[in-house]
Structures are given as structure tokens and as C-alpha cells.
CSV table of C-alpha atoms and ligand atoms in Angstrom, one decimal:
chain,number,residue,atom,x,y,z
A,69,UNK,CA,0.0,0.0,0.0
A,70,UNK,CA,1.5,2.9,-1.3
A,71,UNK,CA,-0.6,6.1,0.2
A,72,UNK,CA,-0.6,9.9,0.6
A,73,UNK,CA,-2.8,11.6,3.8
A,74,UNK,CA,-4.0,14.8,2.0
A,75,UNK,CA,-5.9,17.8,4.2
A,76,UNK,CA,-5.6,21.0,5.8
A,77,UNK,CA,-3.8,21.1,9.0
A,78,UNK,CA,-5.7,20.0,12.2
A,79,UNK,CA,-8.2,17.3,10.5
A,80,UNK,CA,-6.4,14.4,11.9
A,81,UNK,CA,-4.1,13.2,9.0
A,82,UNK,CA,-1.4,12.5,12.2
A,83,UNK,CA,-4.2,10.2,13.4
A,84,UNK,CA,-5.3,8.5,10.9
A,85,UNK,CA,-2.0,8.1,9.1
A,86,UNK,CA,-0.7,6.4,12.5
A,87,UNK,CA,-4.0,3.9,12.3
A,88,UNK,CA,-3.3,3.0,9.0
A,89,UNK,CA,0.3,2.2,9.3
A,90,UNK,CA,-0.2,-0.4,11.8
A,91,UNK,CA,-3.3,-1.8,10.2
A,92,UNK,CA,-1.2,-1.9,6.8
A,93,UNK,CA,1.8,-2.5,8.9
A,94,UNK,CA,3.8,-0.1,7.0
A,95,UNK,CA,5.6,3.5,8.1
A,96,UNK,CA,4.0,6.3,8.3
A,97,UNK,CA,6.1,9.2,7.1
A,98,UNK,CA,5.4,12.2,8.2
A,99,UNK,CA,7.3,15.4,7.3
A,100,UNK,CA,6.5,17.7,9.6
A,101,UNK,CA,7.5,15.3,12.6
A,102,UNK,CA,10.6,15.0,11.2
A,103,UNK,CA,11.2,18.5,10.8
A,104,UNK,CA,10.1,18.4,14.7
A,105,UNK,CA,12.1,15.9,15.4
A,106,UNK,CA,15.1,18.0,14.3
A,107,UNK,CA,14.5,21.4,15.9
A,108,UNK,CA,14.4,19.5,19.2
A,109,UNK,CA,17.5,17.9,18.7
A,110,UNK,CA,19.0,21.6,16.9
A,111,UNK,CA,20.2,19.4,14.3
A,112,UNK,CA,21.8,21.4,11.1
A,113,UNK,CA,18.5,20.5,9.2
A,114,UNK,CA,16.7,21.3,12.7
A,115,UNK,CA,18.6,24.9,12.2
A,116,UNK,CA,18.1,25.5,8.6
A,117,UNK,CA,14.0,25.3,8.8
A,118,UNK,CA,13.3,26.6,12.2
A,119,UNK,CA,12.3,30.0,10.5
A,120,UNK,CA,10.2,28.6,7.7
A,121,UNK,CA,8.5,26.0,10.3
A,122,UNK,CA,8.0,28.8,12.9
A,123,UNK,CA,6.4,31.6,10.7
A,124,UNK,CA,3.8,28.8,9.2
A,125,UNK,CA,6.1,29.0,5.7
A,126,UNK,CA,6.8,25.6,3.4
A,127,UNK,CA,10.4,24.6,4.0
A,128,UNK,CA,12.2,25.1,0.7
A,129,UNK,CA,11.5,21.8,-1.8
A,130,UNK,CA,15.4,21.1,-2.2
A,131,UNK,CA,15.4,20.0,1.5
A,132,UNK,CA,12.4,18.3,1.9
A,133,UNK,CA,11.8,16.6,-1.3
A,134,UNK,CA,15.9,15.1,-0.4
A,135,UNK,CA,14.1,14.1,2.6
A,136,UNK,CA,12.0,12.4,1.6
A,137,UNK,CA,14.0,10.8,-1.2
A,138,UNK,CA,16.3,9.3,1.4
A,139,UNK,CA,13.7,8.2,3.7
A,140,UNK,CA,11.9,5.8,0.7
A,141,UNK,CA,15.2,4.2,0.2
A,142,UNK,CA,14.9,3.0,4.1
A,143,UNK,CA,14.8,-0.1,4.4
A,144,UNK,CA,11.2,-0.8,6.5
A,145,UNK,CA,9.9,1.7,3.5
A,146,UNK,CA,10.2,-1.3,0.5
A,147,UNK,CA,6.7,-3.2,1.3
A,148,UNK,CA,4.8,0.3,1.3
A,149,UNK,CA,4.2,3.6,3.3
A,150,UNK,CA,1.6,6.4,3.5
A,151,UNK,CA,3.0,9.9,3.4
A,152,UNK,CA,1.4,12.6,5.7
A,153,UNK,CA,2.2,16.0,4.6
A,154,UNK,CA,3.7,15.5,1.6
A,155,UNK,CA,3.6,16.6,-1.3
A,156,UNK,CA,2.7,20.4,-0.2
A,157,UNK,CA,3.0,21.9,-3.5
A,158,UNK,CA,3.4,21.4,-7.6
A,159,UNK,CA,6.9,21.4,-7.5
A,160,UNK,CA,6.8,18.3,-4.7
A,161,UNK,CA,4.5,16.5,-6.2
A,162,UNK,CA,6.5,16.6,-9.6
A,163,UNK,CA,9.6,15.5,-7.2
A,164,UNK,CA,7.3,12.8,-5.8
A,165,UNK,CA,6.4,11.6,-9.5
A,166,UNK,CA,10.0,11.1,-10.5
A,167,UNK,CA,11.3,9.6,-7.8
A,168,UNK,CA,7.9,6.9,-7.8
A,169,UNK,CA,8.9,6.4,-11.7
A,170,UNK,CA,12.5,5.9,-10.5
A,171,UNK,CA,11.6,3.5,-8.0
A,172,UNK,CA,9.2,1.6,-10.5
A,173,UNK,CA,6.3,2.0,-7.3
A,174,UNK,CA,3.4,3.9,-8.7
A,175,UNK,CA,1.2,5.3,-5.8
A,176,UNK,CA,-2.0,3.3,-4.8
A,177,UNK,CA,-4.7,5.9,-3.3
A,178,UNK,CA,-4.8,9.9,-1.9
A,179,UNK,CA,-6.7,10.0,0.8
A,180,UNK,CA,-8.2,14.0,1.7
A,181,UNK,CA,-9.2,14.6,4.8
A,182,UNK,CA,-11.8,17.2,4.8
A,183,UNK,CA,-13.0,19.5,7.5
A,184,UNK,CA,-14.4,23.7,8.0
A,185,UNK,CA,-11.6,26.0,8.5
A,186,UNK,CA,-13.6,26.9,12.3
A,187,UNK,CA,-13.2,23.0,13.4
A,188,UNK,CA,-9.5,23.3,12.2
A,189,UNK,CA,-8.9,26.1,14.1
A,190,UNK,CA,-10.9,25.0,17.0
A,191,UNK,CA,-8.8,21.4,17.0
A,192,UNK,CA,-5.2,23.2,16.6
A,193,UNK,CA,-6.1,25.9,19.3
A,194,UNK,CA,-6.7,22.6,21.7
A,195,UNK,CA,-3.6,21.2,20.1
A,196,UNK,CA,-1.6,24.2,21.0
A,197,UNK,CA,-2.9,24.1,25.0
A,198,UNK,CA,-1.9,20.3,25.2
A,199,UNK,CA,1.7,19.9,23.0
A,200,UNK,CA,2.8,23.3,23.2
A,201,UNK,CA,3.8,23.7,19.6
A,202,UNK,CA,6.0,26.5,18.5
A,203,UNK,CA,3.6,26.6,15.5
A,204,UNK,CA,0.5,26.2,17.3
A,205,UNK,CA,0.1,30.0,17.8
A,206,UNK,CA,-3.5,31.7,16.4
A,207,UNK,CA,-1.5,33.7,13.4
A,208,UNK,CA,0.8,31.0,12.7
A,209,UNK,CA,-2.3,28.5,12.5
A,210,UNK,CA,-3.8,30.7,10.1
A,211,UNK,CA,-0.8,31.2,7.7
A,212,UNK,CA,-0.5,27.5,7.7
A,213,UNK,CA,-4.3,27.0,6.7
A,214,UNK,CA,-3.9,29.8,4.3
A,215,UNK,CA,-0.7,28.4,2.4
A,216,UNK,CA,-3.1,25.4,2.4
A,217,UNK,CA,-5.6,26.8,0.4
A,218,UNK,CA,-2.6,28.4,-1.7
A,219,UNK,CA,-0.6,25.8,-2.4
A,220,UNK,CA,-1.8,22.5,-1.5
A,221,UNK,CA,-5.2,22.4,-1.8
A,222,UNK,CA,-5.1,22.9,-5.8
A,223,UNK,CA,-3.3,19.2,-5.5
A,224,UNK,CA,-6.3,17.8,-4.7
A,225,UNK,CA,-7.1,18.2,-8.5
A,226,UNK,CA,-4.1,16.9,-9.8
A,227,UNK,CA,-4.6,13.4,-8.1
A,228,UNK,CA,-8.5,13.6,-8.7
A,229,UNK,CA,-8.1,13.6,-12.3
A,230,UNK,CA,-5.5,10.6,-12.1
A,231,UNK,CA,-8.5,9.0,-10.4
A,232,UNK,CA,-6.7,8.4,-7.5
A,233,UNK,CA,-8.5,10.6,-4.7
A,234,UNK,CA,-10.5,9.2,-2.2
A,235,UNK,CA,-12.0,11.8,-0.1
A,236,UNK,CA,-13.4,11.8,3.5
A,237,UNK,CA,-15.2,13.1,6.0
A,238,UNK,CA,-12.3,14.2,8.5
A,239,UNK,CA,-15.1,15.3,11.5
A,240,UNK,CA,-16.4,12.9,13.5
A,241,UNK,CA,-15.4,9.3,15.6
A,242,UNK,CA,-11.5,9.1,15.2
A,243,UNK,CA,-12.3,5.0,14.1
A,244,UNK,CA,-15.4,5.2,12.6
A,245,UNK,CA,-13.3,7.7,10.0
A,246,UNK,CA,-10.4,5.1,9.5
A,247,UNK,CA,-12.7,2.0,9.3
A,248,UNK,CA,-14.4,4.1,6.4
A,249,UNK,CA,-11.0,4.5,5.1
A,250,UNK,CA,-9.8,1.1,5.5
A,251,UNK,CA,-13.0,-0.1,3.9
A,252,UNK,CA,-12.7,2.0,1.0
A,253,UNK,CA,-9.4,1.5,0.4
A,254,UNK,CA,-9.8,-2.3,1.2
A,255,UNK,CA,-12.4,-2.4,-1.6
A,256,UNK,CA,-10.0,-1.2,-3.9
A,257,UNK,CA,-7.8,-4.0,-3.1
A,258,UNK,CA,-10.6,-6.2,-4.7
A,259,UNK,CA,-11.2,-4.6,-8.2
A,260,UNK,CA,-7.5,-3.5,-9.2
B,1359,LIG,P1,2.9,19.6,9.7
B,1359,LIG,O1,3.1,19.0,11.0
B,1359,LIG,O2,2.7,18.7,8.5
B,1359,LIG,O3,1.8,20.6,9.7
B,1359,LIG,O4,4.2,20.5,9.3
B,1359,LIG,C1,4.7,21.5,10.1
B,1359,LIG,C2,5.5,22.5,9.3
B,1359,LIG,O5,6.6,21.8,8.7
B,1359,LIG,C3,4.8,23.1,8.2
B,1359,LIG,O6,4.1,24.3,8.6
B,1359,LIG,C4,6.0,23.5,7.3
B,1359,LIG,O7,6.7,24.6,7.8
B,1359,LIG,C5,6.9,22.3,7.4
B,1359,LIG,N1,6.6,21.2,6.5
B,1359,LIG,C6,6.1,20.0,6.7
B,1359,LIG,N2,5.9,19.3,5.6
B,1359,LIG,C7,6.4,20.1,4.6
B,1359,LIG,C8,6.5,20.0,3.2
B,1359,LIG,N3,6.1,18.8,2.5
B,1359,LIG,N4,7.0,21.0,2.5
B,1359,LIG,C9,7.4,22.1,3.1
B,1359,LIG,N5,7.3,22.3,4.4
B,1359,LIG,C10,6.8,21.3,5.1
């Protein structure tokens, strides 16, 4: 199962991306974690995004899509993986393409999570009070939903028209919302 989590920030894609790996029993990969995961550790990576990550911006491509390259090459990543917040923009998702074509592992699904701006801000607001993120902030929060729209939203398209977007309902029962997934995406297993 080779999957991307698509959907604005704060509708769960953490969540459900974390569900699916060990139901699919495959890594999730998730960009922004590890991004996080090198700001607390002041890595050089960890030093060279910090602005971008703590003004809501997109890290440049070069150094995620690199990323990203490297971490597919992982060993635990060969059987499969599901992506969660990447591709973020044309240019990744052109990145993405090559290295899938390199790798001879075409991409099974999208899966968009959908939710209102108000539940988004509402969750990452709560977020903010219980993990204390740097990014969590109420203008940050709405610079990242807005380079959303911008940017990654328009994706949605892109995949829809290569028939490959599944989209659902991000608000509601954490696993009523991935047994719809799983079902849906289990279904798909049947008629390919
Ligand atoms: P996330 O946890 O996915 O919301 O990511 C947190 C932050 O990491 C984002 O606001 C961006 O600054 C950065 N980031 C994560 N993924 C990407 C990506 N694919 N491209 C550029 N920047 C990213």
C-alpha cells in the first residue's frame, strides 16, 4: 500500500496516518514530525528550517523533497508507506512523481481529509494548549491554513483527475473515520 494523507492542518491526518500504518503495517512518514524531530535535537537540518517551520512557511523543496527521497530508500519503506504531509506543493508532487517512476512503485490511493476552517482552528487551538507547539500560535495557525488553500489544496485536482482521490469526512469518531477508510481502500484491493 502505497498512500498519501492529504488535508488541511488539524483534520487528523497525524491520526489516521498512524491507524493505517499499523493496520497496513507499514511506516507512516510524516514530514512535519521530522522537521520536529530536528528542531528538538538543533540538528543542522533542525537549524536551517526553524524560521520557515515557525512563521507557518513551506520549508524550501530542495530539502524536503531530499528528505523524503532518502527516507523511501529505508529499508522498513520497500513493502509500502503512506505519506502525511507530503507533497505540499506542484513542484513536490512533480519530485514525488520522478522519484515513484525511479523506484518503479506507482502510488495506490490519496486519501483527503476534509473539515471547516472553524473545526480546524478550534482542534489546533486545543492542540496548542496540550503539546505546546511552536507553531500552534493563532497567526501562525492561520498562515498555515492559508498556504493550504494556496498551495496545497489545488493538489487535490491533480490526483482527482489521475483517479486516485478518495475523499473523506475528516469530523467525527477518530475510528469510525479510519474503518471508512480502511474499507474503502480495502475495496480497492478487490477490483484492481
Ligand atoms: P505539519 O506537521 O505537517 O503541519 O508540518 C509542520 C511544518 O513543517 C509546516 O508548517 C511546514 O513549515 C513544514 N513542512 C512539513 N511538511 C512540509 C512539506 N512537505 N514541504 C514544506 N514544508 C513542510
Amino acid at each position: 500500500m502505497r498512500l498519501l494523507i492529504m488535508g488541511p492542518q488539524g483534520v487528523g491526518k497525524g491520526t489516521q496516518a498512524a491507524l493505517l500504518a499499523e493496520h497496513y503495517q507499514i511506516p507512516a512518514i510524516s514530514t512535519g514530525d521530522i522537521f520536529r524531530y530536528n528542531l528538538k535535537n538543533q540538528t543542522d537540518l533542525g537549524k536551517k528550517v526553524q524560521a520557515f517551520i515557525d512563521k507557518g512557511e513551506l520549508v524550501p523543496d530542495q530539502l524536503t523533497n531530499s528528505i523524503i527521497k532518502d527516507r523511501l530508500a529505508m529499508e522498513d519503506a520497500q513493502q509500502g508507506w503512506i505519506l502525511d504531509g507530503y507533497p505540499r506543493n506542484a513542484a513536490q508532487v512533480e519530485a514525488l512523481d520522478q522519484m515513484l517512476a525511479e523506484l518503479e512503485t506507482p502510488l495506490d490511493k490519496v486519501l483527503a481529509l476534509q473539515a471547516d476552517r472553524q473545526v480546524l482552528m478550534d482542534r489546533m487551538t486545543k492542540r496548542a494548549e496540550i503539546e505546546g507547539r511552536s507553531d500552534d500560535t493563532p497567526d501562525v495557525i492561520a498562515r498555515r491554513l492559508d498556504v493550504y488553500a494556496k498551495e496545497t489544496k489545488p493538489l487535490l485536482d491533480i490526483y482527482k483527475d489521475r483517479g486516485l482521490l478518495l475523499e473523506i469526512n475528516g469530523v467525527g469518531q477518530i475510528d469510525q473515520i479510519s474503518k471508512t477508510v480502511i474499507s474503502q481502500l480495502d475495496h480497492l484491493d478487490h477490483t484492481v
